[in-house]
mmCIF file of C-alpha atoms and ligand atoms in Angstrom:
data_model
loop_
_atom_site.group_PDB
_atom_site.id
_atom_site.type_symbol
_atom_site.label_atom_id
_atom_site.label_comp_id
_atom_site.label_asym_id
_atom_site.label_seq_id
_atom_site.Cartn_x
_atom_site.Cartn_y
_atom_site.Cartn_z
ATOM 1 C CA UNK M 9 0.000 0.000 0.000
ATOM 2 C CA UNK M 10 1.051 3.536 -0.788
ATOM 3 C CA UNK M 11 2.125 5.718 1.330
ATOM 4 C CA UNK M 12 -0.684 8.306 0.550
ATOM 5 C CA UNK M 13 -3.001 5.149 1.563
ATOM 6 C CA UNK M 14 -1.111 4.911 4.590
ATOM 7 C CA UNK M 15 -1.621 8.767 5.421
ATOM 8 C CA UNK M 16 -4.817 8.863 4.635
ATOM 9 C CA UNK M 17 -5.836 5.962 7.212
ATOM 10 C CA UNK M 18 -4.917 7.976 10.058
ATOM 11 C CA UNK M 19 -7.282 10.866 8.283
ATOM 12 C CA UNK M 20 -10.402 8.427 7.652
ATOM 13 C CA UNK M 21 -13.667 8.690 9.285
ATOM 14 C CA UNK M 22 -14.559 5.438 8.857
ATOM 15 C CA UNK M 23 -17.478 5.586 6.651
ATOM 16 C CA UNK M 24 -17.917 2.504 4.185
ATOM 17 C CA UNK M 25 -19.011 3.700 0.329
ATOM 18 C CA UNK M 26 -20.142 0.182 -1.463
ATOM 19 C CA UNK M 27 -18.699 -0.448 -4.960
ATOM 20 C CA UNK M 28 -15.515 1.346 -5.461
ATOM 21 C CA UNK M 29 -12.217 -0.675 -6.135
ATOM 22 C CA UNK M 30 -9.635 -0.625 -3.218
ATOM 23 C CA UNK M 31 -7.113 0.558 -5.869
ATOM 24 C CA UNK M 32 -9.388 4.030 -7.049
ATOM 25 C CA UNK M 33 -7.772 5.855 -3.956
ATOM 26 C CA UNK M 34 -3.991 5.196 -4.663
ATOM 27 C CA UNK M 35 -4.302 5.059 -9.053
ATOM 28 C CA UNK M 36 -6.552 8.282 -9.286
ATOM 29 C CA UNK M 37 -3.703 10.051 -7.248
ATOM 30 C CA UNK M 38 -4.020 13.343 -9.029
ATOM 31 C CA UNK M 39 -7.942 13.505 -7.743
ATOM 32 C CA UNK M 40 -7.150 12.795 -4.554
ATOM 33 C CA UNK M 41 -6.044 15.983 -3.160
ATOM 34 C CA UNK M 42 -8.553 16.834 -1.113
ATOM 35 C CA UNK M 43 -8.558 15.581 2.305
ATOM 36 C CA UNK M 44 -12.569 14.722 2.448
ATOM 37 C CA UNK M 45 -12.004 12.709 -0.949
ATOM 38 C CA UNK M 46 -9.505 11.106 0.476
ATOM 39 C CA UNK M 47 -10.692 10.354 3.556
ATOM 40 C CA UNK M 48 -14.164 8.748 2.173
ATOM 41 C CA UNK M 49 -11.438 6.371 -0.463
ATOM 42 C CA UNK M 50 -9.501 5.188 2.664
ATOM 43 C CA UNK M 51 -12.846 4.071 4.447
ATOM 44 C CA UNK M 52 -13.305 1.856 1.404
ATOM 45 C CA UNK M 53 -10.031 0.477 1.582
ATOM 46 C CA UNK M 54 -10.226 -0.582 5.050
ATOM 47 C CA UNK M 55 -13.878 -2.478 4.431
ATOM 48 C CA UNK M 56 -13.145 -4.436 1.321
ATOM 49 C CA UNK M 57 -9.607 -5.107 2.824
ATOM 50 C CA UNK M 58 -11.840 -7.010 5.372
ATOM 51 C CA UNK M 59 -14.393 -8.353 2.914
ATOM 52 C CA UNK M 60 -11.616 -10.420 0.436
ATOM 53 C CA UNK M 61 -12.037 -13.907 0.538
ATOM 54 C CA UNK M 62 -9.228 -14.656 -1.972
ATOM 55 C CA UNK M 63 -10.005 -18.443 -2.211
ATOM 56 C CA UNK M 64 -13.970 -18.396 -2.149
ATOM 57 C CA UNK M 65 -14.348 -20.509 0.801
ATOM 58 C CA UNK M 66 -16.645 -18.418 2.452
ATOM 59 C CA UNK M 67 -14.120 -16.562 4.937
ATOM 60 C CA UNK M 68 -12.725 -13.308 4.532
ATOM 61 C CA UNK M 69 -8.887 -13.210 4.637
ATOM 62 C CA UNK M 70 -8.625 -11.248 7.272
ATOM 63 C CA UNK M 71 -10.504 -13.871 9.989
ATOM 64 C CA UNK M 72 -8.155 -16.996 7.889
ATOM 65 C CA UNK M 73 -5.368 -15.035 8.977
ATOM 66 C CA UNK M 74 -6.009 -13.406 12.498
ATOM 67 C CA UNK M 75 -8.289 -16.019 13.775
ATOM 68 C CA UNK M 76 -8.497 -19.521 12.537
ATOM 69 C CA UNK M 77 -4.657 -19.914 11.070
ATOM 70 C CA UNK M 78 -6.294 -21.155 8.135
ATOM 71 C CA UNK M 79 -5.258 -20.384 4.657
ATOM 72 C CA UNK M 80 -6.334 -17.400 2.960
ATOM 73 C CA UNK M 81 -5.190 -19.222 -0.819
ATOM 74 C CA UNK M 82 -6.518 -22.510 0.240
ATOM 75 C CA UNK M 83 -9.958 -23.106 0.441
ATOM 76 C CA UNK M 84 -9.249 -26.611 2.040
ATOM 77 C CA UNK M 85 -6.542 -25.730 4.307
ATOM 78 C CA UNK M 86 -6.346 -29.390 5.588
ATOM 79 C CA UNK M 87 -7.258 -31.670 2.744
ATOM 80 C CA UNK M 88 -9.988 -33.151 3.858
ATOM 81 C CA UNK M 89 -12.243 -32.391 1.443
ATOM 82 C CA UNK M 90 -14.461 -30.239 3.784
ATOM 83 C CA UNK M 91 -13.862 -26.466 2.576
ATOM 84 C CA UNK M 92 -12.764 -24.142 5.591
ATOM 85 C CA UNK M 93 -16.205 -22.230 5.045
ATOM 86 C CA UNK M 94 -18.068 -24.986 5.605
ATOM 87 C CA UNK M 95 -15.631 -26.501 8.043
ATOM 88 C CA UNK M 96 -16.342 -23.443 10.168
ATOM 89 C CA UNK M 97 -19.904 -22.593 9.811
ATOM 90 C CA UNK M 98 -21.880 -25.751 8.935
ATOM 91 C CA UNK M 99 -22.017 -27.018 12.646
ATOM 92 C CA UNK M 100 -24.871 -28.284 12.473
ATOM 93 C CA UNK M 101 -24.312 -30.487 8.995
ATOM 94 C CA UNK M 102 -20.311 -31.234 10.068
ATOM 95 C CA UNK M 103 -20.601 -31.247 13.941
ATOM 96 C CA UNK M 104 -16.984 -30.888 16.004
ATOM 97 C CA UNK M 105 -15.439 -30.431 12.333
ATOM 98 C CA UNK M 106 -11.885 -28.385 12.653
ATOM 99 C CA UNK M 107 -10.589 -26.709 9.247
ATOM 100 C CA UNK M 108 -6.863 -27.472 10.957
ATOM 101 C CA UNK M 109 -7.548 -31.283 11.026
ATOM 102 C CA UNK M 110 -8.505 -34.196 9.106
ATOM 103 C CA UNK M 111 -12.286 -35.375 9.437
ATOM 104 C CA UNK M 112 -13.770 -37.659 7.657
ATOM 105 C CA UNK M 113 -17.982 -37.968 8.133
ATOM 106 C CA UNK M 114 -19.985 -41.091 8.081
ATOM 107 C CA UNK M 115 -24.165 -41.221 8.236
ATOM 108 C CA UNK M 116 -24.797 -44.747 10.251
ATOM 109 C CA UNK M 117 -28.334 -46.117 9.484
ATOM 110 C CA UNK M 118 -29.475 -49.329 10.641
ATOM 111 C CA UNK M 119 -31.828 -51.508 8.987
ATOM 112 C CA UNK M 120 -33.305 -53.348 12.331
ATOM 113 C CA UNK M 121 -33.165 -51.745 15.553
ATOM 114 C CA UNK M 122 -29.464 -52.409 16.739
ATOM 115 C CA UNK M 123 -26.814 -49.678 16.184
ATOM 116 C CA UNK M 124 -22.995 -49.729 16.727
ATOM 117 C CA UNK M 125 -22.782 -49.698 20.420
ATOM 118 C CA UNK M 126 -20.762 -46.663 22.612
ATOM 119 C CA UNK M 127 -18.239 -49.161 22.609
ATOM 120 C CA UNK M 128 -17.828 -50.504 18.992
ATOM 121 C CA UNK M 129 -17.778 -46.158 17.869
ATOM 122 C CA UNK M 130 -15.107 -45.527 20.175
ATOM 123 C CA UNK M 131 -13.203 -48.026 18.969
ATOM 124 C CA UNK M 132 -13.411 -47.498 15.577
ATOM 125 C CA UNK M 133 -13.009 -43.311 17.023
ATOM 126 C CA UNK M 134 -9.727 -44.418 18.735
ATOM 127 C CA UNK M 135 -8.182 -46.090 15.969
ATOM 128 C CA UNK M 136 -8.601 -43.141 13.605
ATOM 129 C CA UNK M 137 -7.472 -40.768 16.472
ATOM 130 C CA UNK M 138 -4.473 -42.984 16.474
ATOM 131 C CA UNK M 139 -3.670 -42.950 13.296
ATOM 132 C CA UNK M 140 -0.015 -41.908 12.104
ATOM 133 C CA UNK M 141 -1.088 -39.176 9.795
ATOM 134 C CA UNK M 142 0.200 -35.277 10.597
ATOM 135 C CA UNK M 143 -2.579 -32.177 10.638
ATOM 136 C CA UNK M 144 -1.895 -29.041 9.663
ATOM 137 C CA UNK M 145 -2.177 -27.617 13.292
ATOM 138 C CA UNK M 146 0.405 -29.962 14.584
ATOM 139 C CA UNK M 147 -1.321 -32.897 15.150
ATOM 140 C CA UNK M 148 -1.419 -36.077 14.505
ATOM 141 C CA UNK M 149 -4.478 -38.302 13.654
ATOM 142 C CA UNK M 150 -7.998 -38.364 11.687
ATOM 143 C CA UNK M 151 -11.225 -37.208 13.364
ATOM 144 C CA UNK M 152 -13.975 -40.015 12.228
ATOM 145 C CA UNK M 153 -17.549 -38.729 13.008
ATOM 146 C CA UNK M 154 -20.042 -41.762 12.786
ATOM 147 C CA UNK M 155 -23.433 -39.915 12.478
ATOM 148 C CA UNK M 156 -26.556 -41.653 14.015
ATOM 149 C CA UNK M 157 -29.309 -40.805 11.642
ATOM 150 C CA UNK M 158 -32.130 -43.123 11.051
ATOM 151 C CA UNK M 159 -32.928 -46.183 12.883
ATOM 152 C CA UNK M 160 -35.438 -49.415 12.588
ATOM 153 C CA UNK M 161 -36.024 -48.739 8.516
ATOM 154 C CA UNK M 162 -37.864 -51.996 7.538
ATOM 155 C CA UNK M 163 -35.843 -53.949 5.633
ATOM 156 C CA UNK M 164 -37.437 -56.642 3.074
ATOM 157 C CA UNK M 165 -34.820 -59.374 5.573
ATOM 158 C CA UNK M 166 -31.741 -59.111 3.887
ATOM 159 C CA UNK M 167 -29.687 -56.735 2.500
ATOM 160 C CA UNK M 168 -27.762 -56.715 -0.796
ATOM 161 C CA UNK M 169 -24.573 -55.762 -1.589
ATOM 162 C CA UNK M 170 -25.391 -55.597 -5.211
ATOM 163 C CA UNK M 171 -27.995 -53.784 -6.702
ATOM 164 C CA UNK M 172 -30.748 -55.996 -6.945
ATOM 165 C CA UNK M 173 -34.474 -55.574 -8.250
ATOM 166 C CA UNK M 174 -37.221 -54.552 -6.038
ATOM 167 C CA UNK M 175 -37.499 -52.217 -2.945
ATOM 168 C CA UNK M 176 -35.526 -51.926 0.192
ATOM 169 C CA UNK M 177 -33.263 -54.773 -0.645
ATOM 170 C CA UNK M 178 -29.983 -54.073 -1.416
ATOM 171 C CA UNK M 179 -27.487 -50.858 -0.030
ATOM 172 C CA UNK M 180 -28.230 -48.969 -2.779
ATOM 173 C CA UNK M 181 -31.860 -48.567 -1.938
ATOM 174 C CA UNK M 182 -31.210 -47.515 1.815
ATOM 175 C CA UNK M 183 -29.185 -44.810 0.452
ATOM 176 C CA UNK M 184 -31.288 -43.472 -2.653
ATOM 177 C CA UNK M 185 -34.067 -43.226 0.242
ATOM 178 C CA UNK M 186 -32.632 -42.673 3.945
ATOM 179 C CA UNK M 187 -29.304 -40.388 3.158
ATOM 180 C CA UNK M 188 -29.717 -37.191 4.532
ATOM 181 C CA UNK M 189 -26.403 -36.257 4.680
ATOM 182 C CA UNK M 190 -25.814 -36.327 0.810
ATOM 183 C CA UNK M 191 -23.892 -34.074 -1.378
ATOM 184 C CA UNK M 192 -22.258 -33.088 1.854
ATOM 185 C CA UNK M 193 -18.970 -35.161 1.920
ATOM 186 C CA UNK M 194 -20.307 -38.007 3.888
ATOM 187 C CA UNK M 195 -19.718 -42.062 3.155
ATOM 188 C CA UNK M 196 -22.949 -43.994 4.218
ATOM 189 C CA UNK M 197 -22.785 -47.162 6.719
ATOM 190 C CA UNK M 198 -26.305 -49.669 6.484
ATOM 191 C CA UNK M 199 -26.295 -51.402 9.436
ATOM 192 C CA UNK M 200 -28.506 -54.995 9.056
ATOM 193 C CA UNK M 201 -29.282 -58.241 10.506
ATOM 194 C CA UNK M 202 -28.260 -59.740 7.371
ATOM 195 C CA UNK M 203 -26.191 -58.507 4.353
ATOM 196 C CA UNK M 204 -25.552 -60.647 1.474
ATOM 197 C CA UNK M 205 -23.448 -60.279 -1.494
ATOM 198 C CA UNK M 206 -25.852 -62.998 -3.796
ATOM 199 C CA UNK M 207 -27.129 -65.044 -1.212
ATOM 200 C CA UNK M 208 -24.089 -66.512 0.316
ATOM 201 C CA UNK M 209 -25.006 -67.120 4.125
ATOM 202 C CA UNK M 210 -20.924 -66.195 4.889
ATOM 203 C CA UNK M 211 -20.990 -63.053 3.446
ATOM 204 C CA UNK M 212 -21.436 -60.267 6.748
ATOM 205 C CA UNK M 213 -20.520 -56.884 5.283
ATOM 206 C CA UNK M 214 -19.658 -55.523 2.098
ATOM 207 C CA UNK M 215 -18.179 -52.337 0.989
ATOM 208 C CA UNK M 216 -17.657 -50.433 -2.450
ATOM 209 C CA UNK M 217 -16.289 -46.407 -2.281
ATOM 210 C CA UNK M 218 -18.788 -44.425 -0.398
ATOM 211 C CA UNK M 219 -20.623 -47.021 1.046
ATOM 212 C CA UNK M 220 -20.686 -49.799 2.972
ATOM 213 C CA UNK M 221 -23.621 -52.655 5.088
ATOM 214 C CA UNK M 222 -22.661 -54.819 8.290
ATOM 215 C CA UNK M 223 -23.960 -56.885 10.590
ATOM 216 C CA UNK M 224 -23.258 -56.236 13.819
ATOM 217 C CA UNK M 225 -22.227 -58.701 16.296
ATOM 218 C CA UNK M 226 -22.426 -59.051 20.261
ATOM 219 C CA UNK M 227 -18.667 -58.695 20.516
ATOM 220 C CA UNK M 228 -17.139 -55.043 20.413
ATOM 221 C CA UNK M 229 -13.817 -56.109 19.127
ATOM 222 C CA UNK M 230 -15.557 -58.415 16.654
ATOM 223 C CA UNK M 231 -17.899 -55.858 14.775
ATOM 224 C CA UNK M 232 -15.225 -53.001 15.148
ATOM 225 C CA UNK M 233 -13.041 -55.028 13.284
ATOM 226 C CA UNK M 234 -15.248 -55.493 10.547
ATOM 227 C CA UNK M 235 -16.308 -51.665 10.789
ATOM 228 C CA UNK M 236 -12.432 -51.236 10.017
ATOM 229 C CA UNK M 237 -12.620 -53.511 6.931
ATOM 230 C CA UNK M 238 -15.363 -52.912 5.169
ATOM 231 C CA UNK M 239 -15.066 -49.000 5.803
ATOM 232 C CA UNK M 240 -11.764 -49.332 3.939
ATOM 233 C CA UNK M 241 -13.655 -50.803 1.554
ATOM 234 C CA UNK M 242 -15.193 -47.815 1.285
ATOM 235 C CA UNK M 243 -12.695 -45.117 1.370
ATOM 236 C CA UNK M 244 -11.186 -47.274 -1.554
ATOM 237 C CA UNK M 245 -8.980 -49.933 -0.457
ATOM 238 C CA UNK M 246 -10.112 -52.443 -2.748
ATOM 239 C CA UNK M 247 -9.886 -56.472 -3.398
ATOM 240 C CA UNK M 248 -7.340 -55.528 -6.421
ATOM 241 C CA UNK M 249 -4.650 -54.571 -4.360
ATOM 242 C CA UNK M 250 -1.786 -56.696 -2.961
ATOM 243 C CA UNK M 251 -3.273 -58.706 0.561
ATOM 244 C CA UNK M 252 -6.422 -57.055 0.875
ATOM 245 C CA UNK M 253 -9.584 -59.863 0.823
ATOM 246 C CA UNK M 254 -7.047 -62.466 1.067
ATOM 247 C CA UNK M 255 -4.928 -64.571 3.468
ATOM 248 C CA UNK M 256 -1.700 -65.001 1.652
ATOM 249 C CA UNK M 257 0.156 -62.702 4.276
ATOM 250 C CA UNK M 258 0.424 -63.369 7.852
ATOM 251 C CA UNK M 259 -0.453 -60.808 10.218
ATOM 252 C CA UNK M 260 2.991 -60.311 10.152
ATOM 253 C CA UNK M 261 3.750 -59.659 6.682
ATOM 254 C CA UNK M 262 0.660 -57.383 6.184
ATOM 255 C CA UNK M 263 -0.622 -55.940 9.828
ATOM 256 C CA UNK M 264 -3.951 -54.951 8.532
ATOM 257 C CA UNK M 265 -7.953 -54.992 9.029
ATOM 258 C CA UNK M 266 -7.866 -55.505 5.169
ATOM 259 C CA UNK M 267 -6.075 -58.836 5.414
ATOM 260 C CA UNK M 268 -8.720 -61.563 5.897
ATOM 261 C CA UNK M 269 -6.171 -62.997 8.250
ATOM 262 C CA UNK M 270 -7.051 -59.939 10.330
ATOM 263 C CA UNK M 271 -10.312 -59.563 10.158
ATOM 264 C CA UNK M 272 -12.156 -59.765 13.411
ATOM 265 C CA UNK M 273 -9.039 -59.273 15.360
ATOM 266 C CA UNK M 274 -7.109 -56.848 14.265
ATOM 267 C CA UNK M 275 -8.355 -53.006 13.848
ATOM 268 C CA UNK M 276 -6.132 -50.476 12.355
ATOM 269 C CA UNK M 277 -4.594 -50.386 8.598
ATOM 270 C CA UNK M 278 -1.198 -51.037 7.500
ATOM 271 C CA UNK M 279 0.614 -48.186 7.807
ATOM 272 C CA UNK M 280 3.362 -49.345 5.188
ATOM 273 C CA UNK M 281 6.056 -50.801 7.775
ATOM 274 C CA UNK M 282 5.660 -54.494 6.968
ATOM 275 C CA UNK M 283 6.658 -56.188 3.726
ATOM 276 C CA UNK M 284 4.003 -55.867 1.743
ATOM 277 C CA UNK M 285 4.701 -52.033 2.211
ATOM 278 C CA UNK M 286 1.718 -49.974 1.256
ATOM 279 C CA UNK M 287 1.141 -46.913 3.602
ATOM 280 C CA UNK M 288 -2.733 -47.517 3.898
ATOM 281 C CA UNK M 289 -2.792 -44.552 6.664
ATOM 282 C CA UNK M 290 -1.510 -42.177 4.375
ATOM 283 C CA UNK M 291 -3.938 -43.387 1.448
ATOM 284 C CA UNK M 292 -6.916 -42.993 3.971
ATOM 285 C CA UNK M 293 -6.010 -39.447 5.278
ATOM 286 C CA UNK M 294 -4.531 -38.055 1.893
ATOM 287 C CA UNK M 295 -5.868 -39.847 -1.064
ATOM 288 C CA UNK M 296 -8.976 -41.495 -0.580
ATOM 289 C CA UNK M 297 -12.236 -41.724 -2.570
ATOM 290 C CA UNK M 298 -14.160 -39.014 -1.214
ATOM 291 C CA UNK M 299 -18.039 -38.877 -1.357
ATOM 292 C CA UNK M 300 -19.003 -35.487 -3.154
ATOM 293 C CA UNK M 301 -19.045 -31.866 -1.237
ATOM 294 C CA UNK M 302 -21.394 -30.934 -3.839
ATOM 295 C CA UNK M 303 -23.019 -28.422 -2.019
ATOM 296 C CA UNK M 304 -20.123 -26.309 -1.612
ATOM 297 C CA UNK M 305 -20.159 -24.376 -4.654
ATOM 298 C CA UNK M 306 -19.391 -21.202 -2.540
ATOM 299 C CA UNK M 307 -17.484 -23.261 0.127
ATOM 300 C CA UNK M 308 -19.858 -22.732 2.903
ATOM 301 C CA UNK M 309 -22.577 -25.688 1.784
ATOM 302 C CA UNK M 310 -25.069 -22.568 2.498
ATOM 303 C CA UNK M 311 -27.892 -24.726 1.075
ATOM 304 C CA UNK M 312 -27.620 -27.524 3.435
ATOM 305 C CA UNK M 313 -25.693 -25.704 6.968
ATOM 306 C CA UNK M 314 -27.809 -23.344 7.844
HETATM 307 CA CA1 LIG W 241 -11.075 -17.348 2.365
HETATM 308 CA CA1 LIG W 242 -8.989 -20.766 3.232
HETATM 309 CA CA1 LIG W 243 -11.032 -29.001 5.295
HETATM 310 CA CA1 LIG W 244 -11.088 -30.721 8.932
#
């Protein structure tokens, strides 16, 4: 800023005028003479100054910079897919969301009655909290919100992985009708009695990006576990890659939920230590599939927050 801007600051009175560029005051120099022109010019100055919201997340600057520590060029300071706008001022469609750390949202529905008990969500809470992954505020970990949302939807007995003919029989259906939280960033989790894949009595979860169906069971560890897997499934660890869905590795040789010869006892993914060396943590906070924030089109999510 000019030092005829900076002058003229100490002269303002601190009335706004609408509509004229910040720049008008210092480029029109030869017009600006006059102290009361000048002092109307710097008013302007000051209130856009405060108004820019460089990256269009919905947050001027000025508050990025003073009082969140976000950043003023970023409109997802952290990554996570949530814009800092919305991150900020949705509270009520991204509760406990921080625009300094990862979150990742999940709407649980539940086909019978039963829900993922207190102990099974802070489990599956934990192991995300642990997870070796850095934030930009420092920290480490990822912040998984499992969102209660509808409960006892009548299910047709069991569920389908696959898209199947017919009503209220497969995952797909439970979503198309009971998602409330879509075009908001969230995965969706179908909680059932029985899920299927095509009939197979074995089958007890299933999960394809952005969604996924269990069946709970009375032990914590055991349905945690297969939270784990099948929500892996669903941030995009899939049955192509080296280990996962199979039991060619020990434990050992590939420490994760995603081998089958962890499933049901082990919790957290690989995070790319053991031989079969894929950083799964990383892939989970940094790269994967993420449900659409299509609702964000002027980073707050105004349409659905308010
Ligand atoms: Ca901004
Ligand atoms: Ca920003
Ligand atoms: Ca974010
Ligand atoms: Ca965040």
């Amino acid at each position: 800023m000019s030092v005829l801007v900076a002058l003229l600051v100490v002269a303002g009175t601190g009335l706004p005028v609408a509509g004229v560029a910040p720049q008008s005051a210092v480029s029109d120099g030869g017009g600006a003479g006059s102290p009361e022109h000048a002092a109307t010019s710097t008013a302007v100055n000051d209130t856009e100054r405060e108004m820019v919201d460089s990256d269009g997340d919905g947050l001027a600057d000025e508050v990025e910079l003073e009082d969140l520590g976000t950043a003023p060029n970023r409109t997802d300071t952290d990554g996570d897919g949530y814009p800092d706008g919305m991150e900020v001022r949705c509270t009520g469609m991204l509760p406990d969301a921080d625009p300094l750390r990862t979150d990742i949202y999940v709407e649980v529905d539940a086909a019978g009655p039963e829900m993922l008990s207190d102990d099974v969500r802070r489990s599956v809470r934990e192991t995300f909290a642990d997870a070796p992954v850095s934030n930009p505020d420092g920290s480490t970990g990822i912040d998984v919100h499992l969102v209660t949302n509808d409960t006892g939807l009548d299910a047709n007995g069991t569920v389908y992985s696959k898209p199947r003919d017919g009503p209220r029989n497969d995952i797909y259906d439970f979503r198309s009708t009971h998602f409330d939280h879509r075009d908001a960033g969230y995965y969706y989790v179908l909680l059932a009695d029985d899920v299927a894949y095509a009939g197979d009595d074995y089958y007890v979860g299933a999960g394809r990006p952005g969604i996924a169906a269990l069946e709970p069971f009375d032990a914590t560890r055991i349905t945690a576990s297969l939270f784990m897997h099948e929500f892996g499934h669903a941030v995009g660890l899939n049955a192509h890659q080296d280990g996962i869905d199979e039991r060619r590795y020990s434990t050992d040789e590939y420490d994760s939920v995603m081998n089958y010869n962890g499933l049901y006892t082990q919790l957290t993914y690989s995070d790319g230590t053991d031989s079969v060396g894929r950083d799964e943590w990383t892939y989970v906070a940094e790269d994967r599939y993420r449900p659409a924030v299509s609702c964000a089109a002027n980073g707050t999510c105004a349409s659905v927050c308010a």
